[in-house]
Amino acid sequence: MNLAMGRCALLFCLLLACMRAFAADVPYLSGRITDNAELLGAGTKEKLNALLKAHEAETGNQIAVLTVPSLDGESVEEYALAVFNAWKLGQKGRDNGVLLLVAPSERRMRIEVGYGLEDTLTDVAASRIIRNVMTPRFKEGDYEAGIAAGVQAVIGQVAGTDALPADPPDSNSGDTQKSDSLFDGPDLPLTERILFGAFIFGIIGLFTVIGIVTPGMGWFLYFFLIPFWAMFPIVVVGVKGALILLGIYLVGFPIAKLLVTRSSWYGKAQNDLKTKGSARIGGFTLGGSSSSSSSSWSSRSSSSSSSGGFSGGGGSSGGGGASGSW
């Protein structure tokens, strides 16, 4: 069983490595506005570029905008950080750069903030810009207005000239609805959630089935697996989803166990364990001591096969900022 788990873990790591190999590339830094997703008109690009250029001349802060058609399976946080550090936004030693990233295919965006501006453009402030300034316009399909408003809000925040709109008092819509979603888990792309789900539910599901069909040690596995069902599913389905699955497990396992114990093959297996020290269930041999204090599984056949004049100034970011979706 340990060998099988090791192979599953190795396969999972190889699949993740393959996904990373095909992750989105960092685009060439062609200017303060890099609109690879073609969301902005020529007039808007010109105005935003002039605005960002004037802000940089006055403060030294480097703010860049990047739109990409797709993240190609990469998380928005990892991709934004990779772009920020590759472009080296901000002045060296001051780390006063900001990247505003929008990926319309995944409906994801992020404001990545350099070390030197984290006290001014805090994670909370960046989150409010995304939630209250950009998201409402994006939901209406007006990417141009959303990006322009987001850029102006970022400039206003780092310059200390504009106050951010506060969160609405009634939080029963927007992001709160998403946080109430059954699948509101960690920020992972769908492909990674599927892979994590296959790995996690494959392992704990297998042990759950073993616990149900195994005489003797089944109830030990029932209590042993409770913390695993309580914590691991959070990665895939979020807290509420994990609570629902835990409840199903706590109720479903005993019911399934009691139903199985009434079957003839279960009684025969239990009797064989007591009299012969081993029993066969579904093509597997269950072996145990005469006292039935422990048991182990083995297979029937034991095979062992096993440039626009703009460039970064050397700044860096440690992952500060905020992400959002619409």
JSON list of C-alpha atoms in Angstrom, two decimals, residues 60 62 88-96 312-316:
[
{"chain": "A", "resi": 60, "resn": "GLY", "atom": "CA", "xyz": [9.81, 57.55, -9.53]},
{"chain": "A", "resi": 62, "resn": "GLN", "atom": "CA", "xyz": [6.91, 52.49, -12.10]},
{"chain": "A", "resi": 88, "resn": "LYS", "atom": "CA", "xyz": [12.11, 44.37, -12.68]},
{"chain": "A", "resi": 89, "resn": "LEU", "atom": "CA", "xyz": [9.51, 47.07, -12.14]},
{"chain": "A", "resi": 90, "resn": "GLY", "atom": "CA", "xyz": [10.50, 49.89, -9.82]},
{"chain": "A", "resi": 91, "resn": "GLN", "atom": "CA", "xyz": [13.84, 51.48, -9.02]},
{"chain": "A", "resi": 92, "resn": "LYS", "atom": "CA", "xyz": [16.62, 49.32, -7.62]},
{"chain": "A", "resi": 93, "resn": "GLY", "atom": "CA", "xyz": [16.82, 49.76, -3.87]},
{"chain": "A", "resi": 94, "resn": "ARG", "atom": "CA", "xyz": [13.39, 51.40, -3.71]},
{"chain": "A", "resi": 95, "resn": "ASP", "atom": "CA", "xyz": [11.37, 48.52, -5.22]},
{"chain": "A", "resi": 96, "resn": "ASN", "atom": "CA", "xyz": [8.61, 50.99, -6.04]},
{"chain": "A", "resi": 312, "resn": "GLY", "atom": "CA", "xyz": [12.21, 48.07, -15.47]},
{"chain": "A", "resi": 313, "resn": "GLY", "atom": "CA", "xyz": [14.58, 49.72, -13.05]},
{"chain": "A", "resi": 314, "resn": "GLY", "atom": "CA", "xyz": [15.64, 46.65, -11.07]},
{"chain": "A", "resi": 315, "resn": "GLY", "atom": "CA", "xyz": [12.81, 46.47, -8.52]},
{"chain": "A", "resi": 316, "resn": "SER", "atom": "CA", "xyz": [11.34, 43.30, -7.11]}
]
